[in-house]
Structure formats: C-alpha cells, structure tokens
Tab-separated table of C-alpha atoms and ligand atoms in Angstrom:
chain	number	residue	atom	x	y	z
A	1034	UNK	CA	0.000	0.000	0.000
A	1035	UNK	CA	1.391	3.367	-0.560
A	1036	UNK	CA	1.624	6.543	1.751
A	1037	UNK	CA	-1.557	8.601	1.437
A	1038	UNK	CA	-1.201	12.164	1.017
A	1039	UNK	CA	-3.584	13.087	4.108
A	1040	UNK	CA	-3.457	16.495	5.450
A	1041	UNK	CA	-3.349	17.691	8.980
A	1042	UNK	CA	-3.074	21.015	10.280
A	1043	UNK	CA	-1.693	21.627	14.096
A	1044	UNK	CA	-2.624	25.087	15.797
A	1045	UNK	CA	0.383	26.120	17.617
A	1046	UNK	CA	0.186	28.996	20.037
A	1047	UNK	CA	1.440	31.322	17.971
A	1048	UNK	CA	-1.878	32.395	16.345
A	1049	UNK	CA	-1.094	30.739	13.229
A	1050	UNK	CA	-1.068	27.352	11.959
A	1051	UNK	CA	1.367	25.735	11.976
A	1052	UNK	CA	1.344	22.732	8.779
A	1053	UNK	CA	2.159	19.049	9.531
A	1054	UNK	CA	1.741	16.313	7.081
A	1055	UNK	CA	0.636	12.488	7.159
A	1056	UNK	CA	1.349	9.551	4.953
A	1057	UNK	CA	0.915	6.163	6.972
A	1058	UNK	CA	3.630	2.671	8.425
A	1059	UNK	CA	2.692	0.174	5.928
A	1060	UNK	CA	0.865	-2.761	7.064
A	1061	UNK	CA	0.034	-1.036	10.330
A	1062	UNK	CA	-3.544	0.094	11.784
A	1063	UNK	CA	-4.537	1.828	15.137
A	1064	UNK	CA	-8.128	-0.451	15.938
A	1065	UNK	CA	-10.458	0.790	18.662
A	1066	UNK	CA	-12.025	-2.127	20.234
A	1067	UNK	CA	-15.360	-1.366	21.804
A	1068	UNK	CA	-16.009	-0.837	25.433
A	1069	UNK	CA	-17.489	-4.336	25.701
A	1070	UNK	CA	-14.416	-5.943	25.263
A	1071	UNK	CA	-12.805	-5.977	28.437
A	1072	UNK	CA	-9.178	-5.625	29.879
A	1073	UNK	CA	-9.156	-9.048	30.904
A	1074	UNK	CA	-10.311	-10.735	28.392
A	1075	UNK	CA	-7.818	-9.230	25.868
A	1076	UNK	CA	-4.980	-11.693	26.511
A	1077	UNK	CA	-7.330	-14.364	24.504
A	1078	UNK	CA	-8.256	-11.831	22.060
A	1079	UNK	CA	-4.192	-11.417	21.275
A	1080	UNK	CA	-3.834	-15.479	20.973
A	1081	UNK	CA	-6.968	-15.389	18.629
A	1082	UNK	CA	-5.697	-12.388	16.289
A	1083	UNK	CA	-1.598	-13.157	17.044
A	1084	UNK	CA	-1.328	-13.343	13.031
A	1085	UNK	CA	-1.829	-9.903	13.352
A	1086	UNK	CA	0.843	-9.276	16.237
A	1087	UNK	CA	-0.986	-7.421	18.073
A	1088	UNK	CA	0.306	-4.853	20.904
A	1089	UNK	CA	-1.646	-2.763	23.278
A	1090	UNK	CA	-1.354	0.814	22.896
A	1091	UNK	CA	-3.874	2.432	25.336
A	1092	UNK	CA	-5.547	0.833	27.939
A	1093	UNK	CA	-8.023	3.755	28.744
A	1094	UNK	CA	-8.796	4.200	24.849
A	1095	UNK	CA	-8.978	0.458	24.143
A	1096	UNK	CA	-6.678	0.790	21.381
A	1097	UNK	CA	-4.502	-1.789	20.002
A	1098	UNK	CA	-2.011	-2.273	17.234
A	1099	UNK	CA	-2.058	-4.894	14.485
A	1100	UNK	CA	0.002	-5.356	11.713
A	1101	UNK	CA	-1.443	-6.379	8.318
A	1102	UNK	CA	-1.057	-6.192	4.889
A	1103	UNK	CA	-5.131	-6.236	4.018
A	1104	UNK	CA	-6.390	-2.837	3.331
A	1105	UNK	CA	-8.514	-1.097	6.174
A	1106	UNK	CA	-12.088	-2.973	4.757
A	1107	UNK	CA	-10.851	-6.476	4.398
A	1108	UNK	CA	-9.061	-6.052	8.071
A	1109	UNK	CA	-12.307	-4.470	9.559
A	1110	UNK	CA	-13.944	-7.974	7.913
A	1111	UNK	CA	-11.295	-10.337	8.948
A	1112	UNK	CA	-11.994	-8.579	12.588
A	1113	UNK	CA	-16.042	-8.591	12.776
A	1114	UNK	CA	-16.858	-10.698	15.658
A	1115	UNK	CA	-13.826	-9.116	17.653
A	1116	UNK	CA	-15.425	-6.406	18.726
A	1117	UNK	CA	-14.370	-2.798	16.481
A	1118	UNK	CA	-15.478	0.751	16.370
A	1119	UNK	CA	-12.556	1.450	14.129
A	1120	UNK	CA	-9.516	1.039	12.063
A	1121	UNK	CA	-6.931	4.121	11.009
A	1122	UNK	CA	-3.771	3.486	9.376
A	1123	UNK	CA	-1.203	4.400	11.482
A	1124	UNK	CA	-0.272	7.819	10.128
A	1125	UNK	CA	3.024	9.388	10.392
A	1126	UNK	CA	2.903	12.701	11.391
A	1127	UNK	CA	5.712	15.536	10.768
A	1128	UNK	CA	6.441	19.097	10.953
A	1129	UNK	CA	6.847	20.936	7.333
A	1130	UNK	CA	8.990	23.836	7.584
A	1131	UNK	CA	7.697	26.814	7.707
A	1132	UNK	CA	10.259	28.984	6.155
A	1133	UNK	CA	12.358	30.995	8.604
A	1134	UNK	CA	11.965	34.602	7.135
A	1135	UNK	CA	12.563	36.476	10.488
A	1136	UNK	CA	10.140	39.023	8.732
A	1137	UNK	CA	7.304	36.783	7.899
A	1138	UNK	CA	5.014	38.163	11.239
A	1139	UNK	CA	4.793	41.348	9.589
A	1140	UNK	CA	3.010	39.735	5.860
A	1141	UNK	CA	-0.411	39.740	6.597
A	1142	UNK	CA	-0.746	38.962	3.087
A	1143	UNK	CA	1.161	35.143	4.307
A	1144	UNK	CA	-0.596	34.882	7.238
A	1145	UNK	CA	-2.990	36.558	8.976
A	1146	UNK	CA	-5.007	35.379	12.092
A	1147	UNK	CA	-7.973	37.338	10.373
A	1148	UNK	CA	-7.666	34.603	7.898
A	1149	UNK	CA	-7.831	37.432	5.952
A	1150	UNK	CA	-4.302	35.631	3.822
A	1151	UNK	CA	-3.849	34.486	0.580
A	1152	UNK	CA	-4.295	30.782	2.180
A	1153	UNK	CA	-1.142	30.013	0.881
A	1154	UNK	CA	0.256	28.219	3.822
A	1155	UNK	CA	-1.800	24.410	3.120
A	1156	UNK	CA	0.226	24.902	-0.804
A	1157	UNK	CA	3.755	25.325	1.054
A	1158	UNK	CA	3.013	21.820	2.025
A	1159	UNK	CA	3.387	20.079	-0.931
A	1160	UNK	CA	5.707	22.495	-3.300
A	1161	UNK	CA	6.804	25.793	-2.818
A	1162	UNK	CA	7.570	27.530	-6.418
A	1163	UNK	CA	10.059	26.411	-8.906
A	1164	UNK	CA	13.140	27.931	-10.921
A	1165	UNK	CA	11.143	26.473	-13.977
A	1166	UNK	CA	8.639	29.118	-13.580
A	1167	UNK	CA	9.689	32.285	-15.125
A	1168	UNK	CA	7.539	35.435	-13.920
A	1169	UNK	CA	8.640	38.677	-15.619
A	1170	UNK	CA	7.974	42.233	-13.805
A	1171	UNK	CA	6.980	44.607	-16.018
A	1172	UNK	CA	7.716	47.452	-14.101
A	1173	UNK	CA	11.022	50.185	-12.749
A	1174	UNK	CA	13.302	46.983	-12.918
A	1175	UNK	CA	14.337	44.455	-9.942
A	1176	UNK	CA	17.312	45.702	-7.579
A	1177	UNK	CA	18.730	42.031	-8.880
A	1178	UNK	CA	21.792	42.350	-6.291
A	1179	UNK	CA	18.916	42.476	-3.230
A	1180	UNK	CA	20.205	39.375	-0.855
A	1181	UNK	CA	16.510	38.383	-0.516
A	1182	UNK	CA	15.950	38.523	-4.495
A	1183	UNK	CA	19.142	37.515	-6.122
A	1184	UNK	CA	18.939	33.475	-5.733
A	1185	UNK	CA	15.895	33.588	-7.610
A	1186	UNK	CA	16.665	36.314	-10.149
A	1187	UNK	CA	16.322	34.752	-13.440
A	1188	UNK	CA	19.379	34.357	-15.282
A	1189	UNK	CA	20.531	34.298	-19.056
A	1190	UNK	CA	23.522	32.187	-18.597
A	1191	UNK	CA	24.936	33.160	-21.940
A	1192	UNK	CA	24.929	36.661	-20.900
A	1193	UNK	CA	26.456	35.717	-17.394
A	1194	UNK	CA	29.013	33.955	-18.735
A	1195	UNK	CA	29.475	36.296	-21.983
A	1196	UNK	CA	31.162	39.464	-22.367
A	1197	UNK	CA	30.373	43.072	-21.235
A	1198	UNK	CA	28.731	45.644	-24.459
A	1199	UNK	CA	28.454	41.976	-26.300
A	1200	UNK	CA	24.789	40.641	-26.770
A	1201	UNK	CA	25.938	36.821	-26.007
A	1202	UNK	CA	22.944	35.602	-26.954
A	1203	UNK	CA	22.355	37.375	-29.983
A	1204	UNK	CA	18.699	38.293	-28.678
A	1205	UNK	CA	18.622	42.023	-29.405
A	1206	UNK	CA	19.644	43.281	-25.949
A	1207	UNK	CA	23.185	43.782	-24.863
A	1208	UNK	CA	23.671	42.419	-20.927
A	1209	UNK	CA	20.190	41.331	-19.934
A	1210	UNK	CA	21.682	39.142	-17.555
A	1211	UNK	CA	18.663	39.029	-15.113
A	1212	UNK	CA	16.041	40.812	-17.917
A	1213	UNK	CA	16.174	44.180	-19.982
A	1214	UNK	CA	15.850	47.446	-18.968
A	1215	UNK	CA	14.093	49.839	-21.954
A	1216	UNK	CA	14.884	53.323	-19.856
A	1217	UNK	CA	18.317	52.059	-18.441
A	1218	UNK	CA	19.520	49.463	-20.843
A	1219	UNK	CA	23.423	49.857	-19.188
A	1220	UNK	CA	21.863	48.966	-16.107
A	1221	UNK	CA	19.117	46.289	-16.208
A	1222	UNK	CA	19.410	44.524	-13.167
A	1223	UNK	CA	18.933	47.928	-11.461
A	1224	UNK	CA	15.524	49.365	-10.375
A	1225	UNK	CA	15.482	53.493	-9.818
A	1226	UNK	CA	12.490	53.764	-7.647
A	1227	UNK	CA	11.789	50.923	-5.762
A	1228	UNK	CA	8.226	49.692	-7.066
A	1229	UNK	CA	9.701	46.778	-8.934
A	1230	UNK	CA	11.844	45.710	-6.227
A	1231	UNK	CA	8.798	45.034	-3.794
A	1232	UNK	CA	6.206	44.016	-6.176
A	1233	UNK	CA	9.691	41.340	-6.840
A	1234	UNK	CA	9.501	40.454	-3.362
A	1235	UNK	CA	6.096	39.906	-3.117
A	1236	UNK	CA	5.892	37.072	-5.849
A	1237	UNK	CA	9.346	35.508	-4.914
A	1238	UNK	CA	11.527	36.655	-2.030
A	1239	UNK	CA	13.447	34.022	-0.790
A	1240	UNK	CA	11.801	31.332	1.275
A	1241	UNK	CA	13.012	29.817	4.251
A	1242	UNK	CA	16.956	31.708	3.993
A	1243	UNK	CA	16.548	33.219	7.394
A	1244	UNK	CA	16.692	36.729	5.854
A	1245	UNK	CA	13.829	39.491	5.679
A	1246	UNK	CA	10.564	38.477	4.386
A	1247	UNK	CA	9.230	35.227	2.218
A	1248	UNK	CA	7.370	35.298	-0.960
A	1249	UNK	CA	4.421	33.490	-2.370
A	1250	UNK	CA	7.064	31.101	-4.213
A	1251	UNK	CA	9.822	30.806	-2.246
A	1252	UNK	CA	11.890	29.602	-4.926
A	1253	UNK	CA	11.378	31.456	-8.820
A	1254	UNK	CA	12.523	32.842	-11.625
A	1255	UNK	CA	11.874	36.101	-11.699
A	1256	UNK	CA	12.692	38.076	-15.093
A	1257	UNK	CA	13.279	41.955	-14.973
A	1258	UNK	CA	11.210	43.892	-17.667
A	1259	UNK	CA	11.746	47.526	-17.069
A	1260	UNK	CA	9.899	50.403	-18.537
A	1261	UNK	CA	9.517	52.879	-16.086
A	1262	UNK	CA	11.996	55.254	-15.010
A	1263	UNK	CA	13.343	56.086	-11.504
A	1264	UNK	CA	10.370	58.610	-11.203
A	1265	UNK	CA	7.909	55.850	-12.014
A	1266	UNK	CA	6.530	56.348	-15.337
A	1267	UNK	CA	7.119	54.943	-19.031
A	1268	UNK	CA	5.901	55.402	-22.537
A	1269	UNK	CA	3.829	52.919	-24.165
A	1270	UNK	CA	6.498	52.145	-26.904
A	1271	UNK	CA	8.884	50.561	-23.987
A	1272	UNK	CA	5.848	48.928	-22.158
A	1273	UNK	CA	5.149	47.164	-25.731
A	1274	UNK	CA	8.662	46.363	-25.692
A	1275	UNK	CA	8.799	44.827	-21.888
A	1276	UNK	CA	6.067	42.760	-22.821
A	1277	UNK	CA	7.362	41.408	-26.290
A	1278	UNK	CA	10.561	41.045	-24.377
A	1279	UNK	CA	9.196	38.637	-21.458
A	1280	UNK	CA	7.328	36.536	-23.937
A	1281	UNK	CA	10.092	36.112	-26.479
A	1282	UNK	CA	12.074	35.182	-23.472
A	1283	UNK	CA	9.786	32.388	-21.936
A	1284	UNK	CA	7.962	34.507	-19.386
A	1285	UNK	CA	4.748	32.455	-18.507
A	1286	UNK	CA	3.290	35.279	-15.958
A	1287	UNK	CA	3.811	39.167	-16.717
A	1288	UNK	CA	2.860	41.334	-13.586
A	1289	UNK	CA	2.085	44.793	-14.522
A	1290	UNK	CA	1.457	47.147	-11.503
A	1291	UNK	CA	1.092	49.950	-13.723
A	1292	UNK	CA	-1.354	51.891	-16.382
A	1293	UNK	CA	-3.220	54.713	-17.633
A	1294	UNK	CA	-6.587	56.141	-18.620
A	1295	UNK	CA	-5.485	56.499	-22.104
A	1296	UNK	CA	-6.766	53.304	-24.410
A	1297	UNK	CA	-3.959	51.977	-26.826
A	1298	UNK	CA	-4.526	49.566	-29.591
A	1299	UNK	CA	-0.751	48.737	-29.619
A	1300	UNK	CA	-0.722	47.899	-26.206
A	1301	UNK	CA	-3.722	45.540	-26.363
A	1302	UNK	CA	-2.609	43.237	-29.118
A	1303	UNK	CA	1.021	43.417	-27.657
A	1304	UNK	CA	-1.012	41.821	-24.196
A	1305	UNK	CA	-3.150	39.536	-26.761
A	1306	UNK	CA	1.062	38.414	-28.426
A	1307	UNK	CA	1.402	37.055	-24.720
A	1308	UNK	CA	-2.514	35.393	-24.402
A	1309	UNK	CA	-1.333	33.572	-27.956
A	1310	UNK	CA	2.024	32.359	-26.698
A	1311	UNK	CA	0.490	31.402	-23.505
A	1312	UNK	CA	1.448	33.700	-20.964
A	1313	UNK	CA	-1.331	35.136	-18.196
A	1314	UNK	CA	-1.066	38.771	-17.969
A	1315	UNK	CA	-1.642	39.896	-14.742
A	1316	UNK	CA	-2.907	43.937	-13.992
A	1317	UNK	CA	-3.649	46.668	-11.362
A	1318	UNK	CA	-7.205	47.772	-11.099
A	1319	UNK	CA	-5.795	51.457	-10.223
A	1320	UNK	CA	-5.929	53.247	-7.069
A	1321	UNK	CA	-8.065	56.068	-8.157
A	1322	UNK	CA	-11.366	54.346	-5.979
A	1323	UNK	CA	-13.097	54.671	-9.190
A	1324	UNK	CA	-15.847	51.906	-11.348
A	1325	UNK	CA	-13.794	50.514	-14.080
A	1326	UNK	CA	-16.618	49.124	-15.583
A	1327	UNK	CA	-17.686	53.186	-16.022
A	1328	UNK	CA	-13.900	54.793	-16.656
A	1329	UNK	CA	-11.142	54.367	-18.447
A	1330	UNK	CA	-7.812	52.358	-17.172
A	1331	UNK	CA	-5.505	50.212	-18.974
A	1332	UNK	CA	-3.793	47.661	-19.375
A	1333	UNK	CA	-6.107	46.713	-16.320
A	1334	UNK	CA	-9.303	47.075	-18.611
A	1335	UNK	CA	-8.797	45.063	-21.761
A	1336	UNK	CA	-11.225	42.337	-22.372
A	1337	UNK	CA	-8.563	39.532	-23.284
A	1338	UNK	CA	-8.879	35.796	-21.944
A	1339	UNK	CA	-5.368	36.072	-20.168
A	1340	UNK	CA	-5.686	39.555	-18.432
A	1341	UNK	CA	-6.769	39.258	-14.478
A	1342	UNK	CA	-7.408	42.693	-13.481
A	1343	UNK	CA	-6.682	43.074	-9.312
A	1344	UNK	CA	-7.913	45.450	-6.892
A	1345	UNK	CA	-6.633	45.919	-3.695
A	1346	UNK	CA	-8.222	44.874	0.052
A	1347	UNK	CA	-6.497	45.555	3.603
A	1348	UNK	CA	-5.792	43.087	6.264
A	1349	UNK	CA	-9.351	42.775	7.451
A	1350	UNK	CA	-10.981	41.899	4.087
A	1351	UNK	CA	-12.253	44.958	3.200
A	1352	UNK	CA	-11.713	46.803	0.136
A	1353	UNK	CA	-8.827	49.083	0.010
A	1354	UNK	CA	-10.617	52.659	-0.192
A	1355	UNK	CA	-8.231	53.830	-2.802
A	1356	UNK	CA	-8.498	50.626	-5.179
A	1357	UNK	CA	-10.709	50.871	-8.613
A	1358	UNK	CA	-13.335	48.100	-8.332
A	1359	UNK	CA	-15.820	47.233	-11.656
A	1360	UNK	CA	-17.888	43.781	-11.369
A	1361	UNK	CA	-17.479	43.280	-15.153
A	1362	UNK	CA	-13.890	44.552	-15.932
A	1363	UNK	CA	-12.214	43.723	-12.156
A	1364	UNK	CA	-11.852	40.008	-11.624
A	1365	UNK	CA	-10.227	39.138	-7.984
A	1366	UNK	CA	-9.043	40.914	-4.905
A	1367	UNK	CA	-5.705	40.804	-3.074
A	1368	UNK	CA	-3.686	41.880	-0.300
A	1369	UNK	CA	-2.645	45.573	-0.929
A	1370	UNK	CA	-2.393	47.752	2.268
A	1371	UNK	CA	0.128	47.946	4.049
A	1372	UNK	CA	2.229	44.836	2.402
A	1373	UNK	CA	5.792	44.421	3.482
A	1374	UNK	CA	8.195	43.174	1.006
A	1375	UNK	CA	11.707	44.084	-0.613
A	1376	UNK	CA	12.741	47.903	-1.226
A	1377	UNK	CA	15.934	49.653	-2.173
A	1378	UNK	CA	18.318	47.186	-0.461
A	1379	UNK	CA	15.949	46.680	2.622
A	1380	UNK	CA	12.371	45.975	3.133
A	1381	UNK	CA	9.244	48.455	2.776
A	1382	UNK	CA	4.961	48.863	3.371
A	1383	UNK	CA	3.544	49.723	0.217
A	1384	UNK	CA	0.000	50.372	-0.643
A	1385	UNK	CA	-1.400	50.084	-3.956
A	1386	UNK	CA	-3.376	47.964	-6.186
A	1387	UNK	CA	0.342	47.473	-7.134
A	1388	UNK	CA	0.742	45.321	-4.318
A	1389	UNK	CA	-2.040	43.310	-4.671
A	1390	UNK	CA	-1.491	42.374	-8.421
A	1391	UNK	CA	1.775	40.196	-7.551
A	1392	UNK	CA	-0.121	37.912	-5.183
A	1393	UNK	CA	-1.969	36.993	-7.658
A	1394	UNK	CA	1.043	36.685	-10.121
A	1395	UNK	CA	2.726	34.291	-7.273
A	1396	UNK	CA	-0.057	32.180	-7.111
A	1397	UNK	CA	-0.281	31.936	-10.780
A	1398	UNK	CA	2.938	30.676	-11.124
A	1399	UNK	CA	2.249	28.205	-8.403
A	1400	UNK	CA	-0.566	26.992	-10.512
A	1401	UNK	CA	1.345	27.058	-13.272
A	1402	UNK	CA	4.051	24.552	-11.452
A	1403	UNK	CA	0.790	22.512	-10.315
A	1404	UNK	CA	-0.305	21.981	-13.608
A	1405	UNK	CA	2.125	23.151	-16.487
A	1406	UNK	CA	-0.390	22.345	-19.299
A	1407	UNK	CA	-3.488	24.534	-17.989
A	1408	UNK	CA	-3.642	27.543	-20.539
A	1409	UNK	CA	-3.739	31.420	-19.689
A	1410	UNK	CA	-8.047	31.173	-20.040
A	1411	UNK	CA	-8.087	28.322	-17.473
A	1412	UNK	CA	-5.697	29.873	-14.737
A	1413	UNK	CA	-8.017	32.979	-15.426
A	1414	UNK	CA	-10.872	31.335	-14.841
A	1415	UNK	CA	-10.193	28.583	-12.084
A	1416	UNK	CA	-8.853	31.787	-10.004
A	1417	UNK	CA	-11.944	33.361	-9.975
A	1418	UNK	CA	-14.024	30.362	-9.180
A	1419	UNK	CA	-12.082	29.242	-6.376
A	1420	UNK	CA	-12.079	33.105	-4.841
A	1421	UNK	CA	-12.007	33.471	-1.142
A	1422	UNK	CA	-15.782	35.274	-1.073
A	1423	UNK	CA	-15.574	38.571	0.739
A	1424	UNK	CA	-18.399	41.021	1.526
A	1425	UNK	CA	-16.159	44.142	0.504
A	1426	UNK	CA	-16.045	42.607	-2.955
A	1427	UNK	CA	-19.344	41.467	-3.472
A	1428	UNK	CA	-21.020	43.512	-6.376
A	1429	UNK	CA	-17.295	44.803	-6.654
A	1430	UNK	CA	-15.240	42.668	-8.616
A	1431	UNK	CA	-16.619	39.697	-11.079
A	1432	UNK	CA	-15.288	36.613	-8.666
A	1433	UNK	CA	-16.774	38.443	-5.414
A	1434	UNK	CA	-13.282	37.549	-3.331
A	1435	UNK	CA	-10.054	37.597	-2.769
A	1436	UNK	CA	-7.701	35.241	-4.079
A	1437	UNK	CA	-7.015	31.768	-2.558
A	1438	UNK	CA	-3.862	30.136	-3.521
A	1439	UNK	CA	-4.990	26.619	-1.612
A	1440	UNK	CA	-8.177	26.444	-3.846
A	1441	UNK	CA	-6.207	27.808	-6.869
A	1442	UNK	CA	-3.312	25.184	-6.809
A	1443	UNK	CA	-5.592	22.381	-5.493
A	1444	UNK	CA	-9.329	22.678	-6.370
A	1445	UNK	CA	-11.454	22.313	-9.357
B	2438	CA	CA1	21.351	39.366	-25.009
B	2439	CA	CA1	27.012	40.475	-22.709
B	2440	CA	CA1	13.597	35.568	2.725
C-alpha cells in the first residue's frame, strides 16, 4: 500500500497554523475495540488475532495495534466478531517547515489570524515555487543584487558567462543578464524607484533563507522587464517592448502594476502576443477608488482571456478605499495595504493595487508549477471560481473575493 497524502493542520500557540503532514507505516492500523471488550479478556483476544501481532497501545482508549497487509475494509472484515469501532492506518505525522523569514510576522498577506491571507500556507506543504517558472515584472526593474531577491533572479547564462557591451545571446539586448531594462539598458538589473523591487519580493523573495521576508514562491525565476523610469513612469512604446521582451524570453506570468486612462490599440494586441504564446497577464485595477466598468484604465481594462485585473483589500478583508473596483472589468481581490516586502536594499509597506497584483502573479505561477499544461483562459478562470468570497467585494469585482492560492493550486 502506498503513503496517502492526508493532510493535517496543528494550531500552535502562535496564532497561526502551523502545517504538519501524514502519509501512513505500511501494514500497520490503530483499531479501537469497543467498550465491551474488556481488559481481561484481551490476553485471549491477542492469541486469537496473534497473526496480526498485536500490541496494546492504550488501555483507557482500548486501542490496540495490528500489523497487516489487508487494506482497512478487508481487516475491519477479517476482525467482525472481535469487537471494532474502528480502524486508522497508522499515520506518520511531521512538521513541514515553515520557512524561517525572520520578517514573515509582519506579511499579513502570508498569514494573517484574520484569515484574511492568501491561504497560501496548506500549498507550502506540498511544493513551494520552482526555478522552472519564469515570472517577468513589467515594471522600474528588480534591484537584482537584493540578498533576498538575487537566488531567484532569473538568469541568461549566456549573458552571465558572456562578455560586457556583447549581446551573447544574440537576442537584441546587450547584458540582460537578469532581464532588460528599456529606460536604463546599461543597467538592467537595477531598479530606480523601488516599485519593482517590492512588487519582486512579493511574488518571490526568498523562502526559508533566514533573511527578511518570504514570498508566495519561495523559490522562482523572476525576469526583470523595465519600462519605467526612476520617477515611475514609461511610454507605451517601452511597455510594448517589456512585454514582447518577457514573452520572447519564456515569461509564462507578466505582472504589470502599472497603467493609464489612455486606451492603446498597440498595447492591447502586444497583451493579446502574450494570451497567444500562452502567458497570463496579470494587472492593477488602479488606485483612483473609481468603477472601471464606467472609466477608463488600462492595461487593467482590456477584455482579453489572459488579463486578471486586481484590486486591492487591507488586512481585514475589506476593500482598500483607494483601489478601482468594476464587477465586469475587475476580476479578484488581493492583499494591498500595508504589504511588506523588498525595497531599495531593505524591506518596505507599500499600498497600492500594485501590491495586490503580484499575489496573484505568485499564485499563478504556483498553478502554473501545479499543472504546467493549464492555458492562460483556465488559470483565469479557475482563479476566480475558487475566490475566497468577501463582503467588501461582493457587487465589486466579477469573482466576489479575494484570491485563494490553496483552492487555486488544489481545487477544481
Ligand atoms: Ca542578449
Ligand atoms: Ca554580454
Ligand atoms: Ca527571505
């Protein structure tokens, strides 16, 4: 028989759970006898079952041991006229770590006792990200040298192993060792402002290092796709460019915490180039506390099968004040007050819809590590029916919650 993949969860006293996991001893149940059958008359009830070697293991809770290799029906059978109110398999229980980011308390976004999270803790338990992932950030750039960042920047090893002014890899961009950078092309792995850095963090920090905070993979790719300058904005011919970039360079999530009220055509189809290679595009509602469904803001309000618009909620579910909401153009919510993650060379609270867009980009690329085959329209889709339900976002955004990484990864 093989180990099961049964779940438990332990509440510690910490105010958080704390995950453990159970697969079973072959061959080995836990049986309950019933009250009826009495201390003294076990010794013959060992001879009669000593196939089964059995031992005692509490008096009190009339529970023995046996050791078979039936499953749990045919033993229950084979056991009948014994006497049994039950069988388990005798499950092996053991702490999975939970990483050992020193700054993890302060994520309400990881864990919150308001269970107000991102319920990504029960998807930790089984897998954690993957280098094979590659999530670009379309955004100021990625401070690539940040110690909680750089293990899982991603890197073009013919670049890092290539020559300085050279493009190695003959792709059209000189140096993009960790990603381009359209404003600062001599400095790609750089980020001017900051806002890349932590919307970085946020999808991928570095799990379980003992260093600052965790993201929702701890391990990642993550791809640098600057636009926008060290003042925070960007022209639409270099935010075409970051996405063509990310695509042509295997990018299967773009996270855009940016946009405009201005409607482009260019930048559309250059977003509908990603839905046809297969890459979710995922956008910022806006933090203008406006109906997107009535005004203007883009790229968060294309219609395209592979854009997830995001607004933003705060740590006790409700909706951020500042974030743009729209039931028909506004698909999920996510943490985005108050969010701790990477900045500069430290760590930072940011608000913004900004925030709350590369939550959702983490737990598409968990998805995406789930189930490598599922295509831009069904990690769209299976996000928004598998939405945390929140009254804040109820007549608010099309899936009526926030996003739940647990029900993402996991459910139908
Ligand atoms: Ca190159
Ligand atoms: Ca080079
Ligand atoms: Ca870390």
């Amino acid at each position: 028989m093989k180990p099961s993949n049964l779940v438990f969860a332990l509440v510690f006293g910490l105010g958080f759970s704390v995950v453990a996991q159970a697969d079973f001893i072959a061959n080995e149940y836990v049986v309950k006898l019933k009250q009826s059958v009495s201390a003294s008359s076990r010794g013959l009830l060992f001879r009669q079952i000593s196939a089964l070697s059995p031992r005692s293991i509490s008096e009190q809770g009339h529970l023995i041991l046996v050791k078979s290799d039936k499953d749990k029906f045919q033993l229950a059978s084979l056991l009948k006229d014994v006497g049994v109110e039950y069988i388990e398999p005798n499950y092996i229980y053991k702490l999975v770590s939970m990483p050992n980011d020193p700054k993890m308390k302060g994520q309400w976004g990881i864990v919150n006792k308001k269970s107000t999270d991102i319920n990504v803790l029960p998807v930790w338990e089984q897998m954690t990200g993957s280098p094979d992932v590659i999530v670009a950030v379309s955004d100021t750039g990625i401070n690539s040298k940040h110690k909680d960042l750089q293990q899982n920047m991603w890197v073009n090893q013919a670049e890092l192993n290539g020559k300085p002014g050279v493009d190695d890899d003959g792709n059209g961009f000189i140096d993009d060792v960790h990603g381009y950078h359209f404003v600062y092309p001599k400095n790609p792995g750089s980020d001017q402002n900051g806002h890349g850095t932590h919307c970085a963090g946020i999808i991928g920090a570095a799990g379980d290092n003992g260093l600052g905070v965790v993201g929702v993979n701890w391990k990642t790719n993550l791809m640098t796709a600057g636009f926008l300058s060290g003042s925070g904005s960007g022209s639409l011919e270099d935010a075409i460019k970051s996405i063509d970039y990310a695509v042509k360079m295997g990018a299967k999530v773009i996270s855009a915490s940016w946009g405009s009220t201005e409607y482009s055509v260019a930048l559309g189809e250059a977003i509908d180039r990603a839905n046809k290679a297969g890459v979710v595009f995922v956008a910022a509602a806006g933090n203008d506390g406006k109906n997107n469904d009535k005004s203007s803001f883009y790229p968060a309000n294309y219609d395209l099968p592979n854009l997830i618009s995001v607004a933003a909620v705060d740590s006790s579910g409700r909706k951020a004040s500042f974030s743009n909401y729209g039931l028909k153009k506004v698909h999920v919510g996510a943490p985005g007050v108050s969010v701790l993650s990477t900045y500069g060379n430290s760590y930072a609270n940011l608000d913004g819809t900004s925030m709350a867009t590369p939550f959702v980009s983490g737990v598409v690329a968990l998805m995406i590590q789930k189930n490598p085959s599922l295509t831009p329209d069904e990690i769209k889709q299976k996000i928004m029916r598998t939405v945390k339900p929140l009254k804040s976002l109820e007549g608010k955004v099309a899936s009526g919650g926030m996003v739940n990484a647990e029900a993402a990864v996991f459910g139908q």
